[in-house]
PDB file of C-alpha atoms and ligand atoms in Angstrom:
ATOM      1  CA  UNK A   1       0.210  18.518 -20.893  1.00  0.00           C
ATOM      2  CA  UNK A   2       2.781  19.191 -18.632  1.00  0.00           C
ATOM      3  CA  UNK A   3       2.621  17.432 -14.959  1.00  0.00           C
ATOM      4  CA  UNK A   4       2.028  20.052 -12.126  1.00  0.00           C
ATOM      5  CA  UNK A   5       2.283  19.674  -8.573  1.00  0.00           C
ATOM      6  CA  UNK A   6       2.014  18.640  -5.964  1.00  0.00           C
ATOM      7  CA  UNK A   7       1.391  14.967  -7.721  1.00  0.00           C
ATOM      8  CA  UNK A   8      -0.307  11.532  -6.641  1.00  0.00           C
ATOM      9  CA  UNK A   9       0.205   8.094  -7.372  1.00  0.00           C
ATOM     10  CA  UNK A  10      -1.855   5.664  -6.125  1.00  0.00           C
ATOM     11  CA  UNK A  11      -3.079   1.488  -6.282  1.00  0.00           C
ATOM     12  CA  UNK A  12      -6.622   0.806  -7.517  1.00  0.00           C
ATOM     13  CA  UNK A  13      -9.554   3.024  -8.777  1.00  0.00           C
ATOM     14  CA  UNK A  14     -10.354   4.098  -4.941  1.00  0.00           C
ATOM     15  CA  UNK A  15      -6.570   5.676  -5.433  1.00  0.00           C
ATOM     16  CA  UNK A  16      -8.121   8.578  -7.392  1.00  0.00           C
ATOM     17  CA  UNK A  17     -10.958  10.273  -4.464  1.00  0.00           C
ATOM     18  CA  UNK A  18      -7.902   9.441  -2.101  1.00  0.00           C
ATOM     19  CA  UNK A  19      -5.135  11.210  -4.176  1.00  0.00           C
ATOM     20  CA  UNK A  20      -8.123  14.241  -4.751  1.00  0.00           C
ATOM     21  CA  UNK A  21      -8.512  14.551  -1.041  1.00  0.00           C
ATOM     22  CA  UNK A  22      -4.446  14.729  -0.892  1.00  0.00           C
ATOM     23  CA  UNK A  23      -4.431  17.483  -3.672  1.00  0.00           C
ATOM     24  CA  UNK A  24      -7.119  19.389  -1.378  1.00  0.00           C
ATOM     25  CA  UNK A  25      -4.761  18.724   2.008  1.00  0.00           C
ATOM     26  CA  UNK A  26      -1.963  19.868   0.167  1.00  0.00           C
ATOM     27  CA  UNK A  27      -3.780  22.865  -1.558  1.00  0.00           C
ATOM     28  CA  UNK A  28      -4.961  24.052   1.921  1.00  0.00           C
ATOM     29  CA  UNK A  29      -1.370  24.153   3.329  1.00  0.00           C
ATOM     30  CA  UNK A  30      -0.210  21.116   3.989  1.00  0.00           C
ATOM     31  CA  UNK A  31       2.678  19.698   3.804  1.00  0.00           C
ATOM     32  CA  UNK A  32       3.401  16.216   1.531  1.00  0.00           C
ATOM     33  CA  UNK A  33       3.541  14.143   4.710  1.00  0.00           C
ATOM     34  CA  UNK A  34       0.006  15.562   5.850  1.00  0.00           C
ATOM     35  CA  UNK A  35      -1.950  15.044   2.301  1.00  0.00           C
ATOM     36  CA  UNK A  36      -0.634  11.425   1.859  1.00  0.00           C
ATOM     37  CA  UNK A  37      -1.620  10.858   5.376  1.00  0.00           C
ATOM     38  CA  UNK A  38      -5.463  12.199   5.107  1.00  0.00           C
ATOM     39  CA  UNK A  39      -5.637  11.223   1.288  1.00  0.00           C
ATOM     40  CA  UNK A  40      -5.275   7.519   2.788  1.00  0.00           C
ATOM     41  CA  UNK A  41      -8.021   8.398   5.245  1.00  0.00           C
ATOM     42  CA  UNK A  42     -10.451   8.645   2.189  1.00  0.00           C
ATOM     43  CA  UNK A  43     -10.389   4.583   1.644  1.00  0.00           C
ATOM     44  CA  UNK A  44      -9.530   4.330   5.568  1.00  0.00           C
ATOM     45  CA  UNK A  45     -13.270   5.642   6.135  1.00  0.00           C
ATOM     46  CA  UNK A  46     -15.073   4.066   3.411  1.00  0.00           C
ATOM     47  CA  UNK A  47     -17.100   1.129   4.710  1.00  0.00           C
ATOM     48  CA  UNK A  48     -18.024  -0.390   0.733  1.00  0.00           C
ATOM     49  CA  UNK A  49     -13.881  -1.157   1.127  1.00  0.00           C
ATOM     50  CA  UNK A  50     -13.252  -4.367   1.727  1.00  0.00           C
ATOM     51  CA  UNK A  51      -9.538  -4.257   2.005  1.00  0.00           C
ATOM     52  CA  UNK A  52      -8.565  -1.296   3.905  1.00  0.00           C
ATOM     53  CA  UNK A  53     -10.239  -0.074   7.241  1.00  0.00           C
ATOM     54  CA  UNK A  54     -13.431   0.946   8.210  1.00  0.00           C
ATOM     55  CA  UNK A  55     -15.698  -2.690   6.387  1.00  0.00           C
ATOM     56  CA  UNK A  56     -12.340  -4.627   5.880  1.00  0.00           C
ATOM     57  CA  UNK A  57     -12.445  -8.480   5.167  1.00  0.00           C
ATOM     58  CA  UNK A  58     -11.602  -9.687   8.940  1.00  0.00           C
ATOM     59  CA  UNK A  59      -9.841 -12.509   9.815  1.00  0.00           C
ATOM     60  CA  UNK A  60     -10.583 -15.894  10.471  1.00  0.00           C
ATOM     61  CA  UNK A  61     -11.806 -15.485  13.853  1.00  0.00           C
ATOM     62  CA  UNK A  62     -13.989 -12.643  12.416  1.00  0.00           C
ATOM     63  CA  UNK A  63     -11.709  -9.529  13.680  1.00  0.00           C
ATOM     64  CA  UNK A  64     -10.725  -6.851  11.594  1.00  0.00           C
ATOM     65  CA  UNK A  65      -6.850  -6.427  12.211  1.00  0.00           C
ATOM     66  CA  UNK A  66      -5.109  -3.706  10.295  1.00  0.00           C
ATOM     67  CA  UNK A  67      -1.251  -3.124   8.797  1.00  0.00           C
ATOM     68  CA  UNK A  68       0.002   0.722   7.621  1.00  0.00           C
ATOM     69  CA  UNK A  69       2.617   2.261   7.360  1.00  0.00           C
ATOM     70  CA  UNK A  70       4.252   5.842   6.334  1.00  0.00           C
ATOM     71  CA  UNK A  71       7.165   7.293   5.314  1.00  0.00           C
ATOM     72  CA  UNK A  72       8.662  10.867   5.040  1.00  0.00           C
ATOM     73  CA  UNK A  73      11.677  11.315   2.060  1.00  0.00           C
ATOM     74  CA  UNK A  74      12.986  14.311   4.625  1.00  0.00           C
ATOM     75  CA  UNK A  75      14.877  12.539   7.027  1.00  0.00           C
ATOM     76  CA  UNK A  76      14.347   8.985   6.006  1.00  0.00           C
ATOM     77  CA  UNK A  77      11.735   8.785   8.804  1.00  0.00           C
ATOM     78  CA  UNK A  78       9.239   5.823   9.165  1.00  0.00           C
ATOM     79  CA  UNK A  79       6.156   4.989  10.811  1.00  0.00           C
ATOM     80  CA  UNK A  80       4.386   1.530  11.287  1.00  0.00           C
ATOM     81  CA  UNK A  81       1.447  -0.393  12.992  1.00  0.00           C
ATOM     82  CA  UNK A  82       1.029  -4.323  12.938  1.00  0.00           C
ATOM     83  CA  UNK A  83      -2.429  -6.440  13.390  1.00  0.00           C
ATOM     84  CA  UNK A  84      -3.747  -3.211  15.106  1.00  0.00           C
ATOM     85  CA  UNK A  85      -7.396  -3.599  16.240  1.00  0.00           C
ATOM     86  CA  UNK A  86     -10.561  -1.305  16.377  1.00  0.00           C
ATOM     87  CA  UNK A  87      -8.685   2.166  15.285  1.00  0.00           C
ATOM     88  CA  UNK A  88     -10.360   3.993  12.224  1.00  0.00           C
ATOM     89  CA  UNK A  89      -6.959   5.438  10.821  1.00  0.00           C
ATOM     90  CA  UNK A  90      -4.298   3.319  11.113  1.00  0.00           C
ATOM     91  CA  UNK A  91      -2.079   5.386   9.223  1.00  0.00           C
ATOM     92  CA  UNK A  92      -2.080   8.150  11.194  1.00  0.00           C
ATOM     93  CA  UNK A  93      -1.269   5.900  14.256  1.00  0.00           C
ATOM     94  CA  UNK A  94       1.814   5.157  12.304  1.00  0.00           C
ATOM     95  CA  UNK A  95       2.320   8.591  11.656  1.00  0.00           C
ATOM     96  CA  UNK A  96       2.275   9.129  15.621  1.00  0.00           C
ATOM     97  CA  UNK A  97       4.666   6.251  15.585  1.00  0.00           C
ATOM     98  CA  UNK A  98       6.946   7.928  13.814  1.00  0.00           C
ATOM     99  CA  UNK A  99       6.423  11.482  15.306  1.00  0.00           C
ATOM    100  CA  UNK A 100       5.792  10.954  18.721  1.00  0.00           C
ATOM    101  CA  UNK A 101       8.544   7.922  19.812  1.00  0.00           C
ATOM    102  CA  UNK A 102      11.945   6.309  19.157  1.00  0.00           C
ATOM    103  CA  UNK A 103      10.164   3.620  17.234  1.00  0.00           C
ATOM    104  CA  UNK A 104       9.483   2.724  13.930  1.00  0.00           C
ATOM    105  CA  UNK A 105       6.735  -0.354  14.114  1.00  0.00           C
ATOM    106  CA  UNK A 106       4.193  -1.224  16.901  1.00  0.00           C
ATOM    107  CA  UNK A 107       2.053  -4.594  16.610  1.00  0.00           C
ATOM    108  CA  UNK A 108      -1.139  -5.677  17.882  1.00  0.00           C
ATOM    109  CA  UNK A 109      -2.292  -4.822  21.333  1.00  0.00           C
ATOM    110  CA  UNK A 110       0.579  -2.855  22.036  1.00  0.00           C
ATOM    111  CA  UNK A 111       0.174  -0.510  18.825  1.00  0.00           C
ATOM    112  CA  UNK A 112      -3.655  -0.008  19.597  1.00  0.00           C
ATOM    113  CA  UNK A 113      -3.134   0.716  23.456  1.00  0.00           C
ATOM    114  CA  UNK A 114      -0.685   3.365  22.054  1.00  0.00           C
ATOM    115  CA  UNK A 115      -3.310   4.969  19.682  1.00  0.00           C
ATOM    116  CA  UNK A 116      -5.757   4.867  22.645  1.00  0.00           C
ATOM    117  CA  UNK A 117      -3.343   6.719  24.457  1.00  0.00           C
ATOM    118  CA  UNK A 118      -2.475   8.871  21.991  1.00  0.00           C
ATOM    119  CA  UNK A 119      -6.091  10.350  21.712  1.00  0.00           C
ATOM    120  CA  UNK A 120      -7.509   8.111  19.002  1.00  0.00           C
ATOM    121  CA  UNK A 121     -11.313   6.114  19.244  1.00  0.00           C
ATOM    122  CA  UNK A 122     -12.480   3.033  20.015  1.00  0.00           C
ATOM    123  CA  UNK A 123     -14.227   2.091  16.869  1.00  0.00           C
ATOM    124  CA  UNK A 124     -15.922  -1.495  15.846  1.00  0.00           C
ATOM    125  CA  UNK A 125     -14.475  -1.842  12.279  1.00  0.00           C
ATOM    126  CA  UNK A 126     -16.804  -5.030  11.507  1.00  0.00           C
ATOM    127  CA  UNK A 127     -19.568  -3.959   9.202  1.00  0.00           C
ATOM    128  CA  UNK A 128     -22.977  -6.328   9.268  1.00  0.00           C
ATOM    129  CA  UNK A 129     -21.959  -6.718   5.639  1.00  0.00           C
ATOM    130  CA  UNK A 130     -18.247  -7.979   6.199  1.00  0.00           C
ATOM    131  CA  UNK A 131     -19.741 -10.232   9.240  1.00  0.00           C
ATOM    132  CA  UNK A 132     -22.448 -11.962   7.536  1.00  0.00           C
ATOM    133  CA  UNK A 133     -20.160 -13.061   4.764  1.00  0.00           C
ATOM    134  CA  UNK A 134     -17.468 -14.296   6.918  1.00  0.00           C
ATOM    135  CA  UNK A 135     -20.280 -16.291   8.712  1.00  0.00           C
ATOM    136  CA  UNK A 136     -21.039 -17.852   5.272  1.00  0.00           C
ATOM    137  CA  UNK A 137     -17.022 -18.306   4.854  1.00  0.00           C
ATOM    138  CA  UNK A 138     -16.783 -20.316   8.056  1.00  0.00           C
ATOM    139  CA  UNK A 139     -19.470 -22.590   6.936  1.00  0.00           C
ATOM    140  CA  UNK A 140     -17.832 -22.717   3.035  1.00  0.00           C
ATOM    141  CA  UNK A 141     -14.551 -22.149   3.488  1.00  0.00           C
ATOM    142  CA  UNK A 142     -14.115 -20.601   0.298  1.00  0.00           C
ATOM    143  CA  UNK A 143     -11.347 -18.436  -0.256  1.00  0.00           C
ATOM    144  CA  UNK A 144     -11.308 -14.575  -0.505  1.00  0.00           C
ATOM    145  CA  UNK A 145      -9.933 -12.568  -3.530  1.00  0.00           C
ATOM    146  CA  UNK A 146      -8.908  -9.251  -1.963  1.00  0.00           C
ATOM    147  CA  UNK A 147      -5.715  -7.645  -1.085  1.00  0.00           C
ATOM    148  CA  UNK A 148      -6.370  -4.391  -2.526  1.00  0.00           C
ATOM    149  CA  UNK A 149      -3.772  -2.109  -0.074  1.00  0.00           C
ATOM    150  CA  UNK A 150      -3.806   1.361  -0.824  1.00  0.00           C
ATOM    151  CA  UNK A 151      -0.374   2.440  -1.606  1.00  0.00           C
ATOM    152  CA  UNK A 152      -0.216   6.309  -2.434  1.00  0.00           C
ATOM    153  CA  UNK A 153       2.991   8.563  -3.311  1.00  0.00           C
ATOM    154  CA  UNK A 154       2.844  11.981  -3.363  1.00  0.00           C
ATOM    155  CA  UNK A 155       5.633  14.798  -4.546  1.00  0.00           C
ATOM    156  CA  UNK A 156       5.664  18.428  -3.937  1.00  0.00           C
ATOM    157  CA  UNK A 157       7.521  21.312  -6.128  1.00  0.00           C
ATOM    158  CA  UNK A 158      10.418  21.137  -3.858  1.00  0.00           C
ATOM    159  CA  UNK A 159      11.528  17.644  -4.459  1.00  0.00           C
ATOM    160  CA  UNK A 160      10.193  16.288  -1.059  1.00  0.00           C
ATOM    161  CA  UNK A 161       8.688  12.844  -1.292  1.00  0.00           C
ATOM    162  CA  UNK A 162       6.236  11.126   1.428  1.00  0.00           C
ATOM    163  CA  UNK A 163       4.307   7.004   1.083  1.00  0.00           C
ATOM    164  CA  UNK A 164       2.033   5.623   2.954  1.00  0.00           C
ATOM    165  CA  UNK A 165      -0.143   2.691   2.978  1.00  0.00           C
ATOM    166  CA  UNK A 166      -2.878   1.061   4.639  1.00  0.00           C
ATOM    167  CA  UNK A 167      -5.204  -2.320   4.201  1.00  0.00           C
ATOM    168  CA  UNK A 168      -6.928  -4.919   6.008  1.00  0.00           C
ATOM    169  CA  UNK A 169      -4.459  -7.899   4.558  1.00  0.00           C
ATOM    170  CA  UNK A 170      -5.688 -11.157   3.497  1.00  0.00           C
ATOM    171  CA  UNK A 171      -9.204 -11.998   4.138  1.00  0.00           C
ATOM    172  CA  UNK A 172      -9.751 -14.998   6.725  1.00  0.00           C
ATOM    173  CA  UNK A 173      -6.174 -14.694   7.534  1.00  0.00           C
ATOM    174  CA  UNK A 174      -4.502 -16.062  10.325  1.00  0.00           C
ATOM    175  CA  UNK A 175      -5.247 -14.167  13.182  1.00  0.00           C
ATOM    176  CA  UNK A 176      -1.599 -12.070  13.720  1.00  0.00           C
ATOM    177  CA  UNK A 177      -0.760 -11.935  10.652  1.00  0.00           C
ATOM    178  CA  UNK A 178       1.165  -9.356   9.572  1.00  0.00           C
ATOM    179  CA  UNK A 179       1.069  -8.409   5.772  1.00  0.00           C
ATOM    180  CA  UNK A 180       3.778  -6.476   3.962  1.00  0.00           C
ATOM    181  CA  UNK A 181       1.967  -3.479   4.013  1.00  0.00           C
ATOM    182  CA  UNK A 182       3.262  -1.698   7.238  1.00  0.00           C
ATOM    183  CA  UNK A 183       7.083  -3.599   6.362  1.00  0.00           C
ATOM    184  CA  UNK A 184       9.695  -0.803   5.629  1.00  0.00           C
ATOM    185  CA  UNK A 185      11.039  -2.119   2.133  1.00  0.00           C
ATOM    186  CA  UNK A 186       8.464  -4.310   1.558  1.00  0.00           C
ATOM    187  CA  UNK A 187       4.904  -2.588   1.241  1.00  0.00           C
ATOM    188  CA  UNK A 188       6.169   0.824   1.005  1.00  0.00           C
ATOM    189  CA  UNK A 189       9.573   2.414   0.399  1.00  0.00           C
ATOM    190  CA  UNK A 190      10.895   6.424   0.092  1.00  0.00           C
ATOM    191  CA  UNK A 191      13.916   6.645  -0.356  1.00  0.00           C
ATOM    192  CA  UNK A 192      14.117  11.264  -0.051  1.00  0.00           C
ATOM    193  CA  UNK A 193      16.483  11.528  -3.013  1.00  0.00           C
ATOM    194  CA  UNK A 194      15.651   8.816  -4.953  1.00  0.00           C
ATOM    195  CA  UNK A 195      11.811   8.069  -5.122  1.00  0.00           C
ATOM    196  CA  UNK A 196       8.638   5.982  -3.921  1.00  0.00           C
ATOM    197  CA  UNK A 197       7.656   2.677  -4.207  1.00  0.00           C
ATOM    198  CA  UNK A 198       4.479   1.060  -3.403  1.00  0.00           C
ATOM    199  CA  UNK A 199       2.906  -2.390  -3.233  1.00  0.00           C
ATOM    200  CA  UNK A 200      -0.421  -4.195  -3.527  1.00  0.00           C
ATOM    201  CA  UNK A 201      -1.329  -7.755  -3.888  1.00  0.00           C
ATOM    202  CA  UNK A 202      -0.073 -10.928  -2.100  1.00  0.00           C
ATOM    203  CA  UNK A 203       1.971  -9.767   0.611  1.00  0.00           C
ATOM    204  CA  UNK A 204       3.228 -12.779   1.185  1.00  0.00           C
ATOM    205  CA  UNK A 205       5.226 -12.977  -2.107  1.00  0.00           C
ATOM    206  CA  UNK A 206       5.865  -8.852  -1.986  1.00  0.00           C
ATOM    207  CA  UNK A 207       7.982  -9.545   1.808  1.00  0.00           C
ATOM    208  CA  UNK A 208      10.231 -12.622   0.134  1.00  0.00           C
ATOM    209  CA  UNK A 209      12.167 -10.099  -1.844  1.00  0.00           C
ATOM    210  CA  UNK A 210      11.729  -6.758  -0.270  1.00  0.00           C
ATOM    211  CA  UNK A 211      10.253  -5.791  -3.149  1.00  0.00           C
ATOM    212  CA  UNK A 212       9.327  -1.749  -3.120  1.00  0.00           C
ATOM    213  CA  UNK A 213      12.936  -1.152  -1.340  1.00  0.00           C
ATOM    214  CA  UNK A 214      14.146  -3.209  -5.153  1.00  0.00           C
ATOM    215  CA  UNK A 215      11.787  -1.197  -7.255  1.00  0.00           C
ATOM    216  CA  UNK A 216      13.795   2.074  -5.854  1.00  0.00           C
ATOM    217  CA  UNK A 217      16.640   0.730  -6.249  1.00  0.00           C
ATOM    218  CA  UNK A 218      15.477  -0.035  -9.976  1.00  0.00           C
ATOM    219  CA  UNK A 219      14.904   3.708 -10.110  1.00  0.00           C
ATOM    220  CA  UNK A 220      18.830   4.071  -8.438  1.00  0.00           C
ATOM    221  CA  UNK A 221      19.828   2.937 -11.100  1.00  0.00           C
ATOM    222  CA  UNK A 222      18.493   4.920 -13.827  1.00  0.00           C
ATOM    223  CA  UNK A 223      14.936   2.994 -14.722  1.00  0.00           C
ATOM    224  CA  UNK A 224      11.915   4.672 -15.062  1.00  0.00           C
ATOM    225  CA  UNK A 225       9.233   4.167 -12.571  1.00  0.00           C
ATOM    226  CA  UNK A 226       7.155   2.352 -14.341  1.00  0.00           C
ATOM    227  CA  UNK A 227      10.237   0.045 -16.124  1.00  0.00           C
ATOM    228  CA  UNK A 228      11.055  -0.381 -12.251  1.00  0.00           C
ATOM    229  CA  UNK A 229       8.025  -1.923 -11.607  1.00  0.00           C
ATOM    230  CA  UNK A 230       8.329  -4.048 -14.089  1.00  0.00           C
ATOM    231  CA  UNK A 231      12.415  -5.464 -13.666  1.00  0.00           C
ATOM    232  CA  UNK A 232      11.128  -5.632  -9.671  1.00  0.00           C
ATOM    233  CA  UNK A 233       8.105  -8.393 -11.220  1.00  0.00           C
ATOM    234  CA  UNK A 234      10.751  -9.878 -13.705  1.00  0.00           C
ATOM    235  CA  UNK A 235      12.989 -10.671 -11.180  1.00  0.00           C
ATOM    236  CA  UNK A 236      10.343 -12.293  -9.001  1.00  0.00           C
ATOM    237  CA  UNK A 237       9.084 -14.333 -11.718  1.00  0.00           C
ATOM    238  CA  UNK A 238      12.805 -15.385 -12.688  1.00  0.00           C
ATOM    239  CA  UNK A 239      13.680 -16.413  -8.933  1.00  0.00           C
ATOM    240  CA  UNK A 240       9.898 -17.455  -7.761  1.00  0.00           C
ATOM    241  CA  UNK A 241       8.963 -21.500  -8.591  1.00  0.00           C
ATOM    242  CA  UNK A 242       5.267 -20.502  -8.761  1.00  0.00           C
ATOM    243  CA  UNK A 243       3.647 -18.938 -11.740  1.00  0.00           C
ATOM    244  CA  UNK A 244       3.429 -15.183 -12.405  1.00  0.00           C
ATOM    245  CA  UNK A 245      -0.636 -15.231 -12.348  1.00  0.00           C
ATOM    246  CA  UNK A 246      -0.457 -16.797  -9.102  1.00  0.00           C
ATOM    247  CA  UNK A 247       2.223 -14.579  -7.313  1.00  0.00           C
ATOM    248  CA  UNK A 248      -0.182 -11.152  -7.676  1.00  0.00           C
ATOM    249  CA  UNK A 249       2.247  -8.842  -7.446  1.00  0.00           C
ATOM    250  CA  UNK A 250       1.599  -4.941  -8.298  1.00  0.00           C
ATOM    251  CA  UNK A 251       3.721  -1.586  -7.954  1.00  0.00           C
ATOM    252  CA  UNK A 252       2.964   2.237  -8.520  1.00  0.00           C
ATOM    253  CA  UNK A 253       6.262   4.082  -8.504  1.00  0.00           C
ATOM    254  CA  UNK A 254       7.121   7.724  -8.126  1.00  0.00           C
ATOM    255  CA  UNK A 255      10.734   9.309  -9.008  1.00  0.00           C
ATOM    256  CA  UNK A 256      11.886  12.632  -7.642  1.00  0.00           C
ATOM    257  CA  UNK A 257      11.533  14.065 -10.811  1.00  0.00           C
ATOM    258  CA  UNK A 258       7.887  13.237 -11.125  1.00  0.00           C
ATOM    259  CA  UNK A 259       8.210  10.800 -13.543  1.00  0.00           C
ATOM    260  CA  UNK A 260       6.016   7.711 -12.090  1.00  0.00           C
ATOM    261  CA  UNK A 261       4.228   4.676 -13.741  1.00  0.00           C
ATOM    262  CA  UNK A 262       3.207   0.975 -12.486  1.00  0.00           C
ATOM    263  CA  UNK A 263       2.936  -3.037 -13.439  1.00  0.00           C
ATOM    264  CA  UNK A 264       1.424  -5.534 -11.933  1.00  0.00           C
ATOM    265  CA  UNK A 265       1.166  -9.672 -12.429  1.00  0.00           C
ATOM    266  CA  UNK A 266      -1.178 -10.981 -14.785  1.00  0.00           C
ATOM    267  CA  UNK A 267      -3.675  -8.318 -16.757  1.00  0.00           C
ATOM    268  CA  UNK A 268      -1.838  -5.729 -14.390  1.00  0.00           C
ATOM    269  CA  UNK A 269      -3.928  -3.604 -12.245  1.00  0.00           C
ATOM    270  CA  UNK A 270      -5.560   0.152 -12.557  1.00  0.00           C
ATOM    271  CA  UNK A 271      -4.274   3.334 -10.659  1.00  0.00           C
ATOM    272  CA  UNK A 272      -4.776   7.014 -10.245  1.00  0.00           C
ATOM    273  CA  UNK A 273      -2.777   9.787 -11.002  1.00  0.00           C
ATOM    274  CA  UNK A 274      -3.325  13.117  -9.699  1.00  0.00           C
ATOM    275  CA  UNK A 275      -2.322  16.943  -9.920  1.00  0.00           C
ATOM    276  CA  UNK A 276      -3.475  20.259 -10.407  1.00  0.00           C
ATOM    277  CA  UNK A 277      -5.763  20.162 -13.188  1.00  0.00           C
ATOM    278  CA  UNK A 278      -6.037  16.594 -14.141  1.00  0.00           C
ATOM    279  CA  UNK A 279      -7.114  13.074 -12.007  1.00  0.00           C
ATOM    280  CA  UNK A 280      -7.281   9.879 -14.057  1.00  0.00           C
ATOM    281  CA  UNK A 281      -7.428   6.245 -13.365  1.00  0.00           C
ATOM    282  CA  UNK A 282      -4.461   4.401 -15.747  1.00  0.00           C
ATOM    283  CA  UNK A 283      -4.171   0.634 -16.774  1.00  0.00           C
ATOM    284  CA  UNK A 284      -0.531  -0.665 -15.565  1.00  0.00           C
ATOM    285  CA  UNK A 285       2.371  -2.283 -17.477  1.00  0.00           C
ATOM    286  CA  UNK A 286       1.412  -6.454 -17.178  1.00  0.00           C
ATOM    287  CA  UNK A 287       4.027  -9.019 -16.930  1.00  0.00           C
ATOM    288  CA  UNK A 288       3.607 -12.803 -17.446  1.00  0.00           C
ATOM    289  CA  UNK A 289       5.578 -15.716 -17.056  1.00  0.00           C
ATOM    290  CA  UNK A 290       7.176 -14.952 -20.340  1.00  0.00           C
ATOM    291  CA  UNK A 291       8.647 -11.469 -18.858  1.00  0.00           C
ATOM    292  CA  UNK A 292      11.870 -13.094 -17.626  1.00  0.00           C
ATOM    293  CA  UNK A 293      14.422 -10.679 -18.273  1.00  0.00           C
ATOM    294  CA  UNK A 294      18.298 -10.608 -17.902  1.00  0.00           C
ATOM    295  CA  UNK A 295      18.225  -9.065 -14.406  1.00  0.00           C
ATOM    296  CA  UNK A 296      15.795 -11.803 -13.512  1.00  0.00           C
ATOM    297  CA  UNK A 297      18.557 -14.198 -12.821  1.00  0.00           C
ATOM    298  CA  UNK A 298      17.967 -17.976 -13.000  1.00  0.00           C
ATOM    299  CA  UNK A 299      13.922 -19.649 -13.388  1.00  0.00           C
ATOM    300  CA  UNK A 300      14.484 -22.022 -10.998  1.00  0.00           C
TER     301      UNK A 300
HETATM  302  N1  LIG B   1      -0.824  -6.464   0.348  1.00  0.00           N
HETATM  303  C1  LIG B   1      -1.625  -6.576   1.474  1.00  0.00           C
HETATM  304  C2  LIG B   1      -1.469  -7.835   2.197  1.00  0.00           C
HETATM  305  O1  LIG B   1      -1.170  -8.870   1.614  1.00  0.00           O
HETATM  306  O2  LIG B   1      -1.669  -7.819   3.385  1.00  0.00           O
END
């Protein structure tokens, strides 16, 4: 079967109602930019999500802070919001970053006074779920197991390629911490006549080495998407002291000639592909400690 388009790529199973609602922006006449921006808004609004938006993990002091960020191939332009509290779509906040001023990234107070200004709600994004289970974490202290960004790519017929992605970060973080989700280079890369790159897992170890601005250059130089993802990991294993299971690393990756794919640390990670006619959740590429390769440089 021959790929259509416009076409989707996104992280995780809750990728594939997201990448559907972008199919159904796109098919109703908008542009790239516009379905990756309301196709986010799917996992942005769904409250069972503990990782992105509306029923994210909060952090330590029980306050849900949130990192996006968005990027249009047409003009290399970029969008960003940092720690940004109480705003139901933080990736259309970036969007308005990008659209409306000279900037590219707004953090904390001063990115959600802009949203406030810019028209956007007050909203308490602390479910009674989320906040009864971070009063249990204050009193165990155990640690959380979720950094499950949505990352989504998305290509039209004409070649134009738009990112964006949105989460809640690390569970119990530090309040102010800022994730690599709303970093240019790091969370989320487009380069407009090259492809997308995506990221999900530990941010921490996905801002060390600028890793979705590597996995497009991957693609620069010839690579498949999905072999991107996967040089991007080896090379992080090869220069990283910790173990591959431990770094959680995972990429989705889109080229401008539709060709896309994926790997993550570990048993990899699922994600959705999407299109005219067809919407499936796919098993990534998985890399181990074993997967040095030549490009990796030396295991230190
Ligand atoms: N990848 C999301 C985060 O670590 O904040």
């Amino acid at each position: 079967m021959s790929i259509d388009y416009p076409l989707f790529v996104s992280t995780w199973t809750f990728g594939k109602p997201a990448n559907e609602q972008s199919l159904k922006v796109f098919q109703g006449g908008g542009s790239i930019l516009d379905a990756v921006e309301q196709g986010i808004h799917v996992a942005e609004a769904d409250a069972s999500n503990p990782s992105v938006g509306l029923g994210g993990i909060p952090n330590a002091e029980g306050v849900v802070q949130l990192d996006a960020c968005i990027m249009d191939g047409e003009g290399q332009r970029a969008g960003s919001v940092a720690a940004i509290e109480g705003i139901l779509h933080p990736i259309s906040v970036a969007r308005r970053v990008m659209d409306n001023t000279k900037h590219v990234m707004l953090a904390g107070d001063g990115a959600r006074q802009f949203a406030l200004a810019q028209g956007f709600a007050s909203v308490e994004l602390l479910t009674e779920e989320r906040r009864t289970e971070w009063e249990q974490w204050r009193v165990q202290n155990h640690p959380p197991d979720n950094h499950d960004t949505i990352a989504l790519l998305g290509l039209d017929s004409t070649g134009r390629l738009a990112g964006g992605c949105s989460t809640s970060g690390w569970g119990y973080k530090l309040p102010g911490r800022v994730g690599d989700s709303p970093i240019i280079g790091s969370g989320l890369y487009v380069d407009g006549e090259i492809g997308a790159a995506g990221a999900t897992g530990l941010g921490e170890n996905v801002m060390r080495y600028c890793a979705s601005f590597l996995v497009v250059e991957y693609m620069r130089q010839g690579l498949h998407p999905e072999e991107a993802c996967s040089a991007t990991i080896r090379r992080v294993i090869a220069a990283d002291p910790r173990p591959a299971e431990e770094l959680a690393l995972n990429f989705v990756a889109l080229d401008k000639q539709g060709r896309y794919g994926a790997a993550g640390t570990g048993r990899g990670f699922e994600y959705a592909v999407t299109y005219p006619g067809y919407s499936q959740v796919l098993q990534s590429a998985a890399l181990s400690d074993t997967d040095v390769g030549p490009e990796g440089g030396n295991r230190r």
